[in-house]
């Protein structure tokens, strides 16, 4: 990446198209901007990565839930009340001492909204999308996520069909923590797989 672009990047053709479509729908009275803002606000602030953290904490303390989550994530996540658009076909991939999982959308920005909210800007950036496939270990190290050399890295490509969520390793020394305290330890980046707890 170069240092040339510290100003806001120009809008992409897709963004332009979305903006044009939105203004047209508003003009025709089909769409209400306030309603649209409310949807975005909901996913940015009410959902956020908090829901995913609750799923992870439950999986850490409840082996039967963890088994259901890994076998068929969508209904297991819905058990906690989380479902909806961009989360219809969820797959949870579990980190182990031998395997570290990381998630990308190579095509665009597919992301599990019901558990993580809206994707961060870097997740949508072309360098992240390309390098997570080409050189994940190097990219992860640059992001401050050191994966031990003997730990395999598996990269999962989210799409319109399937959205992935990483189940991070439960940190050592957390045996006495409550489910709520455990959830507070779980970060968005750990559930994307660009951080380790
Ligand atoms: Fe995508």
CSV table of C-alpha atoms and ligand atoms in Angstrom, one decimal:
chain,number,residue,atom,x,y,z
A,1,UNK,CA,0.0,0.0,0.0
A,2,UNK,CA,1.3,3.5,-0.7
A,3,UNK,CA,1.0,6.7,1.4
A,4,UNK,CA,-0.5,8.7,-1.4
A,5,UNK,CA,-4.1,8.4,-0.4
A,6,UNK,CA,-4.7,9.9,3.0
A,7,UNK,CA,-7.8,11.8,1.8
A,8,UNK,CA,-11.2,10.1,1.5
A,9,UNK,CA,-11.1,7.7,-1.5
A,10,UNK,CA,-13.3,8.5,-4.5
A,11,UNK,CA,-16.6,6.7,-4.5
A,12,UNK,CA,-16.7,3.5,-6.5
A,13,UNK,CA,-19.2,2.8,-9.3
A,14,UNK,CA,-21.2,0.6,-7.1
A,15,UNK,CA,-21.5,3.3,-4.4
A,16,UNK,CA,-22.5,5.8,-7.1
A,17,UNK,CA,-25.1,3.3,-8.3
A,18,UNK,CA,-26.5,2.8,-4.8
A,19,UNK,CA,-26.7,6.5,-4.2
A,20,UNK,CA,-28.5,7.1,-7.5
A,21,UNK,CA,-30.9,4.2,-6.7
A,22,UNK,CA,-31.6,5.5,-3.2
A,23,UNK,CA,-32.4,9.0,-4.4
A,24,UNK,CA,-34.6,7.6,-7.1
A,25,UNK,CA,-36.5,5.4,-4.6
A,26,UNK,CA,-36.9,8.3,-2.2
A,27,UNK,CA,-38.1,10.6,-5.0
A,28,UNK,CA,-40.7,8.1,-6.0
A,29,UNK,CA,-41.8,7.8,-2.4
A,30,UNK,CA,-40.9,4.1,-2.3
A,31,UNK,CA,-38.2,4.5,0.2
A,32,UNK,CA,-38.0,6.6,3.3
A,33,UNK,CA,-34.5,7.8,4.1
A,34,UNK,CA,-35.2,7.9,7.8
A,35,UNK,CA,-36.2,4.2,7.7
A,36,UNK,CA,-33.0,3.4,5.8
A,37,UNK,CA,-30.9,5.3,8.3
A,38,UNK,CA,-32.6,3.4,11.0
A,39,UNK,CA,-31.6,0.0,9.5
A,40,UNK,CA,-28.0,1.1,9.1
A,41,UNK,CA,-27.9,2.5,12.6
A,42,UNK,CA,-29.4,-0.8,13.9
A,43,UNK,CA,-26.6,-2.9,12.4
A,44,UNK,CA,-23.9,-0.4,13.4
A,45,UNK,CA,-24.9,0.2,17.0
A,46,UNK,CA,-27.5,-2.2,18.2
A,47,UNK,CA,-26.0,-5.4,16.6
A,48,UNK,CA,-22.3,-4.7,16.3
A,49,UNK,CA,-20.1,-7.7,17.1
A,50,UNK,CA,-21.8,-8.1,20.5
A,51,UNK,CA,-24.1,-10.9,19.2
A,52,UNK,CA,-21.2,-12.9,17.9
A,53,UNK,CA,-19.4,-12.5,21.2
A,54,UNK,CA,-22.4,-14.1,22.9
A,55,UNK,CA,-22.4,-17.0,20.5
A,56,UNK,CA,-18.7,-17.6,21.2
A,57,UNK,CA,-19.1,-17.4,24.9
A,58,UNK,CA,-22.0,-19.8,24.9
A,59,UNK,CA,-19.9,-22.3,22.8
A,60,UNK,CA,-17.0,-22.0,25.2
A,61,UNK,CA,-19.1,-22.9,28.3
A,62,UNK,CA,-21.6,-25.3,26.8
A,63,UNK,CA,-20.2,-28.3,24.8
A,64,UNK,CA,-23.6,-29.4,23.5
A,65,UNK,CA,-24.2,-25.9,22.1
A,66,UNK,CA,-20.7,-25.8,20.6
A,67,UNK,CA,-21.4,-29.2,18.9
A,68,UNK,CA,-24.7,-27.8,17.5
A,69,UNK,CA,-23.0,-24.6,16.4
A,70,UNK,CA,-20.2,-26.4,14.5
A,71,UNK,CA,-22.7,-28.9,13.0
A,72,UNK,CA,-25.2,-26.4,11.7
A,73,UNK,CA,-24.5,-22.8,12.7
A,74,UNK,CA,-27.6,-21.0,11.4
A,75,UNK,CA,-30.2,-22.6,13.8
A,76,UNK,CA,-27.7,-22.7,16.7
A,77,UNK,CA,-27.2,-18.9,16.3
A,78,UNK,CA,-30.9,-18.4,16.0
A,79,UNK,CA,-31.3,-20.2,19.4
A,80,UNK,CA,-29.8,-17.1,20.9
A,81,UNK,CA,-32.2,-14.9,18.9
A,82,UNK,CA,-29.8,-13.8,16.1
A,83,UNK,CA,-30.9,-14.2,12.6
A,84,UNK,CA,-31.9,-12.1,9.6
A,85,UNK,CA,-30.5,-10.7,6.4
A,86,UNK,CA,-26.9,-11.7,5.5
A,87,UNK,CA,-27.0,-14.4,8.1
A,88,UNK,CA,-29.2,-17.1,6.4
A,89,UNK,CA,-26.4,-19.6,5.8
A,90,UNK,CA,-23.9,-19.4,8.6
A,91,UNK,CA,-20.8,-21.6,9.0
A,92,UNK,CA,-18.7,-21.5,12.2
A,93,UNK,CA,-15.1,-22.6,11.9
A,94,UNK,CA,-13.3,-23.4,15.1
A,95,UNK,CA,-9.7,-22.4,15.9
A,96,UNK,CA,-7.6,-25.1,17.6
A,97,UNK,CA,-3.9,-25.1,18.6
A,98,UNK,CA,-3.2,-26.6,15.2
A,99,UNK,CA,-5.5,-24.5,13.0
A,100,UNK,CA,-6.1,-20.8,12.8
A,101,UNK,CA,-9.1,-19.7,10.7
A,102,UNK,CA,-9.5,-16.3,8.9
A,103,UNK,CA,-12.4,-15.0,6.9
A,104,UNK,CA,-12.4,-12.8,3.7
A,105,UNK,CA,-14.8,-12.0,0.9
A,106,UNK,CA,-12.6,-12.1,-2.2
A,107,UNK,CA,-15.4,-10.8,-4.4
A,108,UNK,CA,-16.8,-7.9,-2.4
A,109,UNK,CA,-17.7,-7.6,1.3
A,110,UNK,CA,-19.9,-10.5,2.3
A,111,UNK,CA,-20.1,-10.5,6.1
A,112,UNK,CA,-22.4,-12.0,8.7
A,113,UNK,CA,-24.5,-9.0,9.8
A,114,UNK,CA,-26.7,-10.6,12.5
A,115,UNK,CA,-23.6,-11.6,14.5
A,116,UNK,CA,-21.0,-9.0,13.6
A,117,UNK,CA,-22.9,-6.0,12.4
A,118,UNK,CA,-21.6,-4.1,9.4
A,119,UNK,CA,-18.1,-4.9,7.9
A,120,UNK,CA,-15.2,-2.6,8.8
A,121,UNK,CA,-13.8,-0.6,5.9
A,122,UNK,CA,-10.5,-2.6,5.7
A,123,UNK,CA,-12.5,-5.8,5.3
A,124,UNK,CA,-13.9,-4.3,2.0
A,125,UNK,CA,-10.5,-3.1,0.8
A,126,UNK,CA,-8.9,-4.7,-2.3
A,127,UNK,CA,-5.5,-5.2,-0.6
A,128,UNK,CA,-7.1,-7.2,2.3
A,129,UNK,CA,-9.2,-9.3,-0.1
A,130,UNK,CA,-6.3,-10.2,-2.3
A,131,UNK,CA,-3.6,-10.6,0.3
A,132,UNK,CA,-5.6,-12.7,2.7
A,133,UNK,CA,-5.7,-15.3,-0.1
A,134,UNK,CA,-2.1,-14.8,-1.4
A,135,UNK,CA,-0.1,-14.4,1.7
A,136,UNK,CA,-2.4,-14.8,4.8
A,137,UNK,CA,0.5,-15.3,7.3
A,138,UNK,CA,2.3,-12.2,6.2
A,139,UNK,CA,-0.9,-10.1,6.2
A,140,UNK,CA,-2.0,-11.4,9.6
A,141,UNK,CA,1.4,-10.6,11.1
A,142,UNK,CA,1.2,-7.1,9.7
A,143,UNK,CA,-2.2,-6.8,11.4
A,144,UNK,CA,-0.6,-7.8,14.7
A,145,UNK,CA,-1.9,-11.4,14.6
A,146,UNK,CA,1.1,-13.7,15.0
A,147,UNK,CA,0.1,-17.2,14.1
A,148,UNK,CA,2.6,-19.8,15.5
A,149,UNK,CA,4.7,-21.3,12.6
A,150,UNK,CA,3.4,-24.8,13.2
A,151,UNK,CA,-0.2,-23.6,13.2
A,152,UNK,CA,-2.0,-24.1,9.8
A,153,UNK,CA,-3.9,-21.1,8.5
A,154,UNK,CA,-7.2,-21.8,6.8
A,155,UNK,CA,-8.8,-18.9,4.8
A,156,UNK,CA,-12.6,-19.0,4.2
A,157,UNK,CA,-14.2,-17.0,1.4
A,158,UNK,CA,-17.5,-15.6,2.5
A,159,UNK,CA,-20.1,-15.2,-0.2
A,160,UNK,CA,-23.8,-14.5,-0.8
A,161,UNK,CA,-24.3,-18.2,-0.1
A,162,UNK,CA,-22.3,-18.8,3.0
A,163,UNK,CA,-21.1,-16.4,5.8
A,164,UNK,CA,-18.3,-17.6,8.1
A,165,UNK,CA,-17.7,-16.8,11.7
A,166,UNK,CA,-14.5,-17.9,13.6
A,167,UNK,CA,-14.8,-19.5,17.0
A,168,UNK,CA,-11.6,-18.3,18.7
A,169,UNK,CA,-9.7,-20.4,21.2
A,170,UNK,CA,-10.8,-19.8,24.7
A,171,UNK,CA,-8.0,-17.9,26.4
A,172,UNK,CA,-6.1,-19.7,29.2
A,173,UNK,CA,-6.9,-18.9,32.8
A,174,UNK,CA,-10.6,-18.0,32.1
A,175,UNK,CA,-12.1,-21.1,33.8
A,176,UNK,CA,-13.7,-19.0,36.6
A,177,UNK,CA,-15.3,-16.4,34.3
A,178,UNK,CA,-19.1,-16.2,33.8
A,179,UNK,CA,-20.6,-16.4,30.3
A,180,UNK,CA,-21.0,-12.6,30.3
A,181,UNK,CA,-17.4,-12.0,31.4
A,182,UNK,CA,-16.3,-14.4,28.7
A,183,UNK,CA,-18.3,-12.6,26.0
A,184,UNK,CA,-16.6,-9.3,27.0
A,185,UNK,CA,-13.3,-10.8,26.0
A,186,UNK,CA,-14.3,-11.7,22.5
A,187,UNK,CA,-13.5,-9.1,19.8
A,188,UNK,CA,-14.8,-8.6,16.4
A,189,UNK,CA,-11.4,-9.1,14.9
A,190,UNK,CA,-11.0,-12.4,16.6
A,191,UNK,CA,-14.3,-13.6,15.1
A,192,UNK,CA,-13.0,-12.6,11.6
A,193,UNK,CA,-9.7,-14.3,12.4
A,194,UNK,CA,-7.4,-11.3,12.1
A,195,UNK,CA,-6.7,-11.4,15.8
A,196,UNK,CA,-6.1,-14.0,18.5
A,197,UNK,CA,-7.3,-13.7,22.1
B,1,LIG,FE1,-19.0,-10.2,-0.8
